[in-house]
Amino acid sequence: MRILVLANTPAHVHLYRHAVDRLERAGHDVLVLTREYACTIDLLEYFELPYRVYGDHRTEGYSKLGFAREVGGQFLTIGLEALRFDPDVVFGRGPYAAYAGTLSRTPIVLVLDDEPGDFNHTVSQPFADCILSPAVTRRDLGDAHYTFDGFKECAYLHPDVFEPTTDVRTYLDVDPDEPYVLVRFNALDALHDADLEGFRPDQRRDLIERLSEVATVFVSDEGDELDLRELPARPYDLHPALIHNAMADAELLVADTGTMATEAALLGTPAFRYRGTDDHEYGEFQALERAGLAEQFDSYEAVRDRSLEVLADDEIAERWEQRRQEYVGDLVNLTDLLVDVAESRGTVERLDRSTKQVLQPRSRTI
């Protein structure tokens, strides 16, 4: 079989990397189409995945007009690559995957989450042969929409898949008993992030200064806007492939972005997300909050004070790890599901009985 995967962001690389590896080892021909965005290509090369680049996306203020200009040339390249590769099934999300599959007359599998914007869903839904999303997704995308009990991050953070690196503290140059915190600032440059605001510059500085009084602070600044030379923090500068290992051993993750907060929560690390001006209710976060693994805050002062409270509690790590074991272990290993769906060419009816049992038609669950 020939499987084409559209991976537009670092999160997409993580989503598919184990499935790509397993499919290749099973003798299938896999190609990842990607764009130069953040560390996407660094991850593809680190994990030795087969890829070709169809364009780039700069980390800067986003607009719908900018999006239209950017996509114009990329569609041509995606179409040519899809026709050249001649896939049996296409995986991805949004207009890129829909276009590649439609042009090559190939079954399309969309793997979605509960993102706020309707654009990707609206454009791609009519072309999809199979849509997979977490059961916490609150929208119904038609007869081809199936849900599973888990998160898209379960493709690489499920306990059956994730194996932490024991020497991450050596890479970070922190002592075995030295508490450290990861702080993630979002670039807010995606289409669905337009007009949103996370931590303001003064809040970023204050947060770092307060947290540094009780822990070593590592900052991952996606927009590369913060000058840390005058702040008591260190840039997170390990290879991006090691970020989940760093999160797993951290005392706390504080962020104004969703993906990394979800990841930390699934790893059993307290994950606090500052909503800023984002008033969308994410099904994933609501589920993680109910499980006691993540918390969201509408005010800066609330997330700052709660962070300091947690860092002062010596029993937090044990409680969070117990919650992770009770909750995450029962979720679906998404990599297993992706491999099975790929080998069925995106046709749910071809799946074996055990795989079908982890999927539910969305129309029956809402």
Tab-separated table of C-alpha atoms in Angstrom:
chain	number	residue	atom	x	y	z
A	1	MET	CA	0.000	0.000	0.000
A	2	ARG	CA	0.925	3.652	-0.469
A	3	ILE	CA	-0.070	6.012	2.346
A	4	LEU	CA	0.149	9.808	2.036
A	5	VAL	CA	0.196	11.883	5.234
A	6	LEU	CA	-0.228	15.663	5.408
A	7	ALA	CA	1.696	16.975	8.446
A	8	ASN	CA	1.521	20.760	8.659
A	9	THR	CA	2.734	21.343	12.240
A	10	PRO	CA	5.039	19.726	14.802
A	11	ALA	CA	1.959	18.305	16.547
A	12	HIS	CA	0.970	16.525	13.322
A	13	VAL	CA	4.424	14.923	13.100
A	14	HIS	CA	4.028	13.500	16.596
A	15	LEU	CA	0.495	12.372	15.795
A	16	TYR	CA	1.589	10.201	12.879
A	17	ARG	CA	5.237	9.312	13.568
A	18	HIS	CA	4.666	5.978	15.294
A	19	ALA	CA	2.046	4.953	12.732
A	20	VAL	CA	4.369	5.850	9.857
A	21	ASP	CA	7.164	3.810	11.402
A	22	ARG	CA	4.938	0.780	11.917
A	23	LEU	CA	3.436	0.991	8.438
A	24	GLU	CA	6.882	1.168	6.862
A	25	ARG	CA	8.079	-1.809	8.897
A	26	ALA	CA	5.019	-3.691	7.663
A	27	GLY	CA	6.192	-3.116	4.083
A	28	HIS	CA	3.986	-0.174	3.101
A	29	ASP	CA	5.252	2.880	1.194
A	30	VAL	CA	4.601	6.071	3.201
A	31	LEU	CA	5.199	9.713	2.284
A	32	VAL	CA	4.738	12.728	4.548
A	33	LEU	CA	3.980	16.036	2.833
A	34	THR	CA	4.926	18.931	5.081
A	35	ARG	CA	5.735	22.623	5.224
A	36	GLU	CA	8.576	24.524	6.831
A	37	TYR	CA	6.915	25.682	10.021
A	38	ALA	CA	8.542	25.968	13.449
A	39	CYS	CA	10.368	22.672	14.112
A	40	THR	CA	8.296	20.449	11.821
A	41	ILE	CA	11.166	19.441	9.530
A	42	ASP	CA	13.581	19.054	12.473
A	43	LEU	CA	11.193	16.473	13.932
A	44	LEU	CA	10.728	14.636	10.647
A	45	GLU	CA	14.477	14.313	10.248
A	46	TYR	CA	15.032	13.330	13.892
A	47	PHE	CA	12.514	10.494	13.625
A	48	GLU	CA	13.780	9.608	10.128
A	49	LEU	CA	10.390	9.880	8.471
A	50	PRO	CA	10.098	10.047	4.664
A	51	TYR	CA	8.976	13.545	3.685
A	52	ARG	CA	8.768	16.183	0.980
A	53	VAL	CA	8.183	19.906	1.517
A	54	TYR	CA	5.276	21.658	-0.186
A	55	GLY	CA	5.802	25.181	1.206
A	56	ASP	CA	6.474	27.220	4.297
A	57	HIS	CA	4.618	29.182	6.951
A	58	ARG	CA	6.303	32.028	8.811
A	59	THR	CA	5.715	32.573	12.514
A	60	GLU	CA	4.202	36.029	12.402
A	61	GLY	CA	0.892	37.782	12.829
A	62	TYR	CA	-1.768	35.899	10.881
A	63	SER	CA	-4.599	37.168	8.716
A	64	LYS	CA	-7.114	35.578	6.383
A	65	LEU	CA	-5.622	37.518	3.481
A	66	GLY	CA	-2.175	36.195	4.352
A	67	PHE	CA	-3.599	32.723	4.554
A	68	ALA	CA	-5.074	32.996	1.044
A	69	ARG	CA	-1.776	34.150	-0.438
A	70	GLU	CA	0.152	31.430	1.349
A	71	VAL	CA	-2.141	28.600	0.284
A	72	GLY	CA	-2.286	29.559	-3.395
A	73	GLY	CA	1.130	28.233	-4.375
A	74	GLN	CA	1.037	25.345	-1.949
A	75	PHE	CA	-2.016	23.706	-3.488
A	76	LEU	CA	-0.164	23.341	-6.784
A	77	THR	CA	2.777	21.585	-5.132
A	78	ILE	CA	0.541	19.344	-3.029
A	79	GLY	CA	-1.424	18.330	-6.105
A	80	LEU	CA	1.683	17.465	-8.106
A	81	GLU	CA	3.178	15.459	-5.236
A	82	ALA	CA	-0.077	13.591	-4.619
A	83	LEU	CA	-0.433	12.631	-8.279
A	84	ARG	CA	3.210	11.573	-8.451
A	85	PHE	CA	2.961	9.418	-5.310
A	86	ASP	CA	-0.400	7.875	-6.327
A	87	PRO	CA	-1.555	6.936	-2.784
A	88	ASP	CA	-4.096	4.331	-1.696
A	89	VAL	CA	-5.227	6.476	1.241
A	90	VAL	CA	-4.592	10.043	2.436
A	91	PHE	CA	-4.388	11.169	6.073
A	92	GLY	CA	-4.533	14.751	7.303
A	93	ARG	CA	-6.944	17.533	8.114
A	94	GLY	CA	-8.447	20.568	6.451
A	95	PRO	CA	-8.211	21.681	2.831
A	96	TYR	CA	-4.740	20.243	2.214
A	97	ALA	CA	-5.742	16.623	2.791
A	98	ALA	CA	-9.120	17.108	1.113
A	99	TYR	CA	-7.456	18.511	-1.995
A	100	ALA	CA	-4.735	15.841	-2.162
A	101	GLY	CA	-7.233	13.016	-1.841
A	102	THR	CA	-9.804	14.465	-4.209
A	103	LEU	CA	-7.262	15.221	-6.933
A	104	SER	CA	-5.704	11.752	-6.708
A	105	ARG	CA	-9.138	10.094	-6.307
A	106	THR	CA	-8.016	8.532	-3.055
A	107	PRO	CA	-9.957	7.793	0.168
A	108	ILE	CA	-9.431	10.599	2.691
A	109	VAL	CA	-9.088	10.096	6.449
A	110	LEU	CA	-9.296	13.232	8.597
A	111	VAL	CA	-7.987	13.123	12.176
A	112	LEU	CA	-9.449	16.105	14.018
A	113	ASP	CA	-9.745	17.577	17.486
A	114	ASP	CA	-12.078	20.102	19.085
A	115	GLU	CA	-10.492	23.223	17.598
A	116	PRO	CA	-12.544	26.440	17.660
A	117	GLY	CA	-12.610	27.351	13.979
A	118	ASP	CA	-15.134	25.819	11.586
A	119	PHE	CA	-13.080	26.556	8.456
A	120	ASN	CA	-11.068	23.324	8.307
A	121	HIS	CA	-14.112	21.198	9.073
A	122	THR	CA	-16.397	23.003	6.651
A	123	VAL	CA	-13.957	22.789	3.751
A	124	SER	CA	-12.822	19.206	4.235
A	125	GLN	CA	-15.893	17.385	5.600
A	126	PRO	CA	-17.713	16.839	2.260
A	127	PHE	CA	-14.645	15.087	0.801
A	128	ALA	CA	-13.830	12.792	3.725
A	129	ASP	CA	-14.374	9.047	3.621
A	130	CYS	CA	-13.555	8.680	7.324
A	131	ILE	CA	-13.342	11.302	10.075
A	132	LEU	CA	-11.787	10.368	13.415
A	133	SER	CA	-11.948	12.564	16.506
A	134	PRO	CA	-11.936	12.241	20.294
A	135	ALA	CA	-15.274	11.359	21.872
A	136	VAL	CA	-15.179	14.713	23.687
A	137	THR	CA	-15.587	16.510	20.354
A	138	ARG	CA	-18.953	18.235	20.486
A	139	ARG	CA	-19.694	18.559	16.791
A	140	ASP	CA	-21.287	16.056	14.422
A	141	LEU	CA	-19.557	15.926	11.040
A	142	GLY	CA	-21.851	13.471	9.327
A	143	ASP	CA	-22.148	9.772	8.630
A	144	ALA	CA	-18.397	9.305	8.098
A	145	HIS	CA	-17.574	10.722	11.541
A	146	TYR	CA	-16.387	8.246	14.207
A	147	THR	CA	-15.070	8.961	17.682
A	148	PHE	CA	-12.699	7.167	20.039
A	149	ASP	CA	-12.180	7.389	23.783
A	150	GLY	CA	-9.011	9.422	24.016
A	151	PHE	CA	-7.116	12.357	22.541
A	152	LYS	CA	-5.081	12.771	19.378
A	153	GLU	CA	-2.051	13.059	21.675
A	154	CYS	CA	-2.656	9.419	22.672
A	155	ALA	CA	-0.920	8.485	19.402
A	156	TYR	CA	2.410	9.334	21.057
A	157	LEU	CA	1.762	9.796	24.790
A	158	HIS	CA	-0.319	6.735	25.619
A	159	PRO	CA	1.509	4.641	28.258
A	160	ASP	CA	1.831	1.815	25.715
A	161	VAL	CA	3.743	4.130	23.379
A	162	PHE	CA	5.626	6.753	25.389
A	163	GLU	CA	8.924	5.800	26.996
A	164	PRO	CA	10.546	8.730	28.857
A	165	THR	CA	14.245	9.432	28.435
A	166	THR	CA	15.918	9.049	31.804
A	167	ASP	CA	18.759	11.482	31.089
A	168	VAL	CA	16.686	14.539	30.184
A	169	ARG	CA	17.859	16.310	33.348
A	170	THR	CA	21.433	15.909	32.162
A	171	TYR	CA	20.524	17.557	28.875
A	172	LEU	CA	18.787	20.382	30.740
A	173	ASP	CA	21.705	20.709	33.174
A	174	VAL	CA	19.540	20.486	36.293
A	175	ASP	CA	20.229	18.421	39.402
A	176	PRO	CA	18.229	15.225	40.099
A	177	ASP	CA	16.273	16.907	42.893
A	178	GLU	CA	16.093	20.388	41.348
A	179	PRO	CA	12.500	21.477	40.626
A	180	TYR	CA	11.956	23.043	37.254
A	181	VAL	CA	9.002	24.547	35.422
A	182	LEU	CA	8.288	24.788	31.708
A	183	VAL	CA	6.612	27.976	30.510
A	184	ARG	CA	5.236	28.003	26.975
A	185	PHE	CA	4.247	31.189	25.163
A	186	ASN	CA	2.143	30.778	22.030
A	187	ALA	CA	2.933	32.643	18.814
A	188	LEU	CA	-0.820	32.747	18.086
A	189	ASP	CA	-0.129	32.755	14.365
A	190	ALA	CA	-2.478	29.997	13.201
A	191	LEU	CA	-5.661	30.843	11.320
A	192	HIS	CA	-7.876	29.942	14.264
A	193	ASP	CA	-5.672	32.106	16.559
A	194	ALA	CA	-6.352	35.331	14.654
A	195	ASP	CA	-7.164	38.242	16.988
A	196	LEU	CA	-6.466	36.171	20.131
A	197	GLU	CA	-4.172	37.344	22.903
A	198	GLY	CA	-2.400	35.201	25.477
A	199	PHE	CA	0.049	36.413	28.120
A	200	ARG	CA	0.900	40.092	27.694
A	201	PRO	CA	4.611	41.075	27.802
A	202	ASP	CA	4.332	42.440	31.355
A	203	GLN	CA	2.553	39.278	32.484
A	204	ARG	CA	5.232	37.105	30.929
A	205	ARG	CA	7.953	38.929	32.842
A	206	ASP	CA	6.045	38.845	36.107
A	207	LEU	CA	5.254	35.143	35.762
A	208	ILE	CA	8.884	34.246	35.139
A	209	GLU	CA	10.121	36.367	38.040
A	210	ARG	CA	7.632	34.874	40.502
A	211	LEU	CA	8.139	31.252	39.442
A	212	SER	CA	11.925	31.611	39.505
A	213	GLU	CA	11.771	32.283	43.246
A	214	VAL	CA	10.880	28.608	43.864
A	215	ALA	CA	12.022	26.695	40.765
A	216	THR	CA	14.272	26.796	37.726
A	217	VAL	CA	12.280	28.232	34.824
A	218	PHE	CA	12.674	27.138	31.212
A	219	VAL	CA	10.890	29.236	28.609
A	220	SER	CA	9.691	27.986	25.227
A	221	ASP	CA	8.740	31.116	23.296
A	222	GLU	CA	7.136	30.098	20.022
A	223	GLY	CA	7.108	33.628	18.678
A	224	ASP	CA	10.698	34.292	19.790
A	225	GLU	CA	9.681	37.703	21.115
A	226	LEU	CA	10.948	37.561	24.698
A	227	ASP	CA	14.449	38.720	25.667
A	228	LEU	CA	15.500	36.447	28.527
A	229	ARG	CA	18.859	38.099	29.130
A	230	GLU	CA	17.428	40.287	31.886
A	231	LEU	CA	15.064	37.672	33.312
A	232	PRO	CA	15.748	34.816	35.777
A	233	ALA	CA	14.948	32.086	33.240
A	234	ARG	CA	16.673	29.878	30.722
A	235	PRO	CA	15.528	29.271	27.161
A	236	TYR	CA	14.329	25.769	26.479
A	237	ASP	CA	16.871	24.857	23.820
A	238	LEU	CA	16.919	21.063	23.648
A	239	HIS	CA	16.058	19.352	20.401
A	240	PRO	CA	12.280	19.674	19.956
A	241	ALA	CA	11.949	15.875	19.864
A	242	LEU	CA	12.815	15.816	23.589
A	243	ILE	CA	10.082	18.194	24.753
A	244	HIS	CA	7.789	15.449	26.060
A	245	ASN	CA	10.589	13.988	28.128
A	246	ALA	CA	11.223	17.422	29.589
A	247	MET	CA	7.516	17.867	30.309
A	248	ALA	CA	7.230	14.465	31.961
A	249	ASP	CA	9.916	15.315	34.521
A	250	ALA	CA	8.834	18.921	35.156
A	251	GLU	CA	7.050	20.049	38.296
A	252	LEU	CA	4.612	22.140	36.268
A	253	LEU	CA	3.772	23.423	32.804
A	254	VAL	CA	2.225	26.873	32.400
A	255	ALA	CA	1.092	27.892	28.922
A	256	ASP	CA	-1.281	29.999	26.863
A	257	THR	CA	-1.436	27.294	24.210
A	258	GLY	CA	-3.560	24.175	24.138
A	259	THR	CA	-1.509	21.335	22.678
A	260	MET	CA	1.390	21.407	25.138
A	261	ALA	CA	-0.962	21.762	28.100
A	262	THR	CA	-2.879	18.704	26.923
A	263	GLU	CA	0.380	16.813	26.475
A	264	ALA	CA	1.644	17.662	29.945
A	265	ALA	CA	-1.653	16.610	31.487
A	266	LEU	CA	-1.509	13.223	29.752
A	267	LEU	CA	2.034	12.799	31.082
A	268	GLY	CA	0.888	13.385	34.651
A	269	THR	CA	2.465	16.834	34.972
A	270	PRO	CA	0.240	19.615	36.362
A	271	ALA	CA	-0.847	21.589	33.302
A	272	PHE	CA	-2.154	25.125	33.709
A	273	ARG	CA	-3.497	27.008	30.707
A	274	TYR	CA	-4.147	30.741	30.673
A	275	ARG	CA	-7.041	31.382	28.316
A	276	GLY	CA	-6.333	35.057	27.650
A	277	THR	CA	-8.971	36.282	25.232
A	278	ASP	CA	-9.804	32.775	24.012
A	279	ASP	CA	-13.351	32.048	25.215
A	280	HIS	CA	-13.782	28.788	23.267
A	281	GLU	CA	-14.654	25.763	25.391
A	282	TYR	CA	-12.474	22.830	24.339
A	283	GLY	CA	-13.908	19.372	24.910
A	284	GLU	CA	-10.430	17.961	25.529
A	285	PHE	CA	-9.702	20.411	28.319
A	286	GLN	CA	-13.036	19.881	29.964
A	287	ALA	CA	-12.318	16.134	30.094
A	288	LEU	CA	-8.828	16.668	31.501
A	289	GLU	CA	-10.155	19.089	34.096
A	290	ARG	CA	-12.719	16.514	35.202
A	291	ALA	CA	-9.879	14.004	35.553
A	292	GLY	CA	-7.953	16.479	37.709
A	293	LEU	CA	-5.013	16.626	35.292
A	294	ALA	CA	-5.359	20.146	33.875
A	295	GLU	CA	-6.690	23.527	34.933
A	296	GLN	CA	-7.728	26.606	32.944
A	297	PHE	CA	-7.759	30.212	34.102
A	298	ASP	CA	-9.478	33.343	32.854
A	299	SER	CA	-7.292	35.779	34.791
A	300	TYR	CA	-3.534	36.088	34.857
A	301	GLU	CA	-3.393	36.516	38.621
A	302	ALA	CA	-5.297	33.258	39.111
A	303	VAL	CA	-2.917	31.148	37.029
A	304	ARG	CA	0.128	32.776	38.625
A	305	ASP	CA	-1.085	32.252	42.184
A	306	ARG	CA	-2.230	28.690	41.527
A	307	SER	CA	1.158	27.888	40.010
A	308	LEU	CA	2.952	29.107	43.118
A	309	GLU	CA	0.548	27.144	45.303
A	310	VAL	CA	1.266	23.902	43.448
A	311	LEU	CA	5.021	24.406	43.552
A	312	ALA	CA	4.817	24.725	47.331
A	313	ASP	CA	2.967	21.391	47.682
A	314	ASP	CA	5.365	18.440	48.062
A	315	GLU	CA	2.620	15.866	47.371
A	316	ILE	CA	1.384	17.279	44.065
A	317	ALA	CA	3.555	15.063	41.833
A	318	GLU	CA	2.350	11.871	43.497
A	319	ARG	CA	-1.318	12.888	43.272
A	320	TRP	CA	-1.057	13.850	39.605
A	321	GLU	CA	0.739	10.631	38.699
A	322	GLN	CA	-1.954	8.577	40.408
A	323	ARG	CA	-4.635	10.445	38.462
A	324	ARG	CA	-2.732	9.797	35.228
A	325	GLN	CA	-2.524	6.077	35.903
A	326	GLU	CA	-6.231	5.905	36.665
A	327	TYR	CA	-7.307	7.905	33.614
A	328	VAL	CA	-4.825	7.720	30.734
A	329	GLY	CA	-4.211	3.970	30.796
A	330	ASP	CA	-7.842	3.310	29.849
A	331	LEU	CA	-7.741	5.557	26.781
A	332	VAL	CA	-7.365	4.286	23.213
A	333	ASN	CA	-3.853	3.829	21.834
A	334	LEU	CA	-4.442	5.975	18.767
A	335	THR	CA	-1.393	4.676	16.907
A	336	ASP	CA	-2.946	1.197	16.816
A	337	LEU	CA	-6.137	2.694	15.419
A	338	LEU	CA	-4.348	4.786	12.758
A	339	VAL	CA	-2.425	1.760	11.504
A	340	ASP	CA	-5.577	-0.341	11.266
A	341	VAL	CA	-7.502	2.402	9.467
A	342	ALA	CA	-4.622	2.929	7.024
A	343	GLU	CA	-4.470	-0.768	6.183
A	344	SER	CA	-8.251	-0.762	5.638
A	345	ARG	CA	-7.821	2.140	3.168
A	346	GLY	CA	-9.976	4.355	5.355
A	347	THR	CA	-12.982	2.042	5.205
A	348	VAL	CA	-14.421	1.364	8.654
A	349	GLU	CA	-16.386	-1.635	7.387
A	350	ARG	CA	-13.107	-3.409	6.566
A	351	LEU	CA	-11.753	-3.116	10.120
A	352	ASP	CA	-11.674	-6.205	12.283
A	353	ARG	CA	-14.157	-6.535	15.111
A	354	SER	CA	-11.773	-5.509	17.906
A	355	THR	CA	-10.854	-2.269	16.127
A	356	LYS	CA	-14.469	-1.470	15.315
A	357	GLN	CA	-15.291	-1.741	19.017
A	358	VAL	CA	-13.148	1.320	19.860
A	359	LEU	CA	-15.020	3.468	17.321
A	360	GLN	CA	-18.462	4.965	17.763
A	361	PRO	CA	-20.511	6.657	15.016
A	362	ARG	CA	-20.667	10.271	16.149
A	363	SER	CA	-24.364	10.614	15.344
A	364	ARG	CA	-25.126	7.978	17.992
A	365	THR	CA	-23.133	9.588	20.805
A	366	ILE	CA	-24.560	13.095	20.930
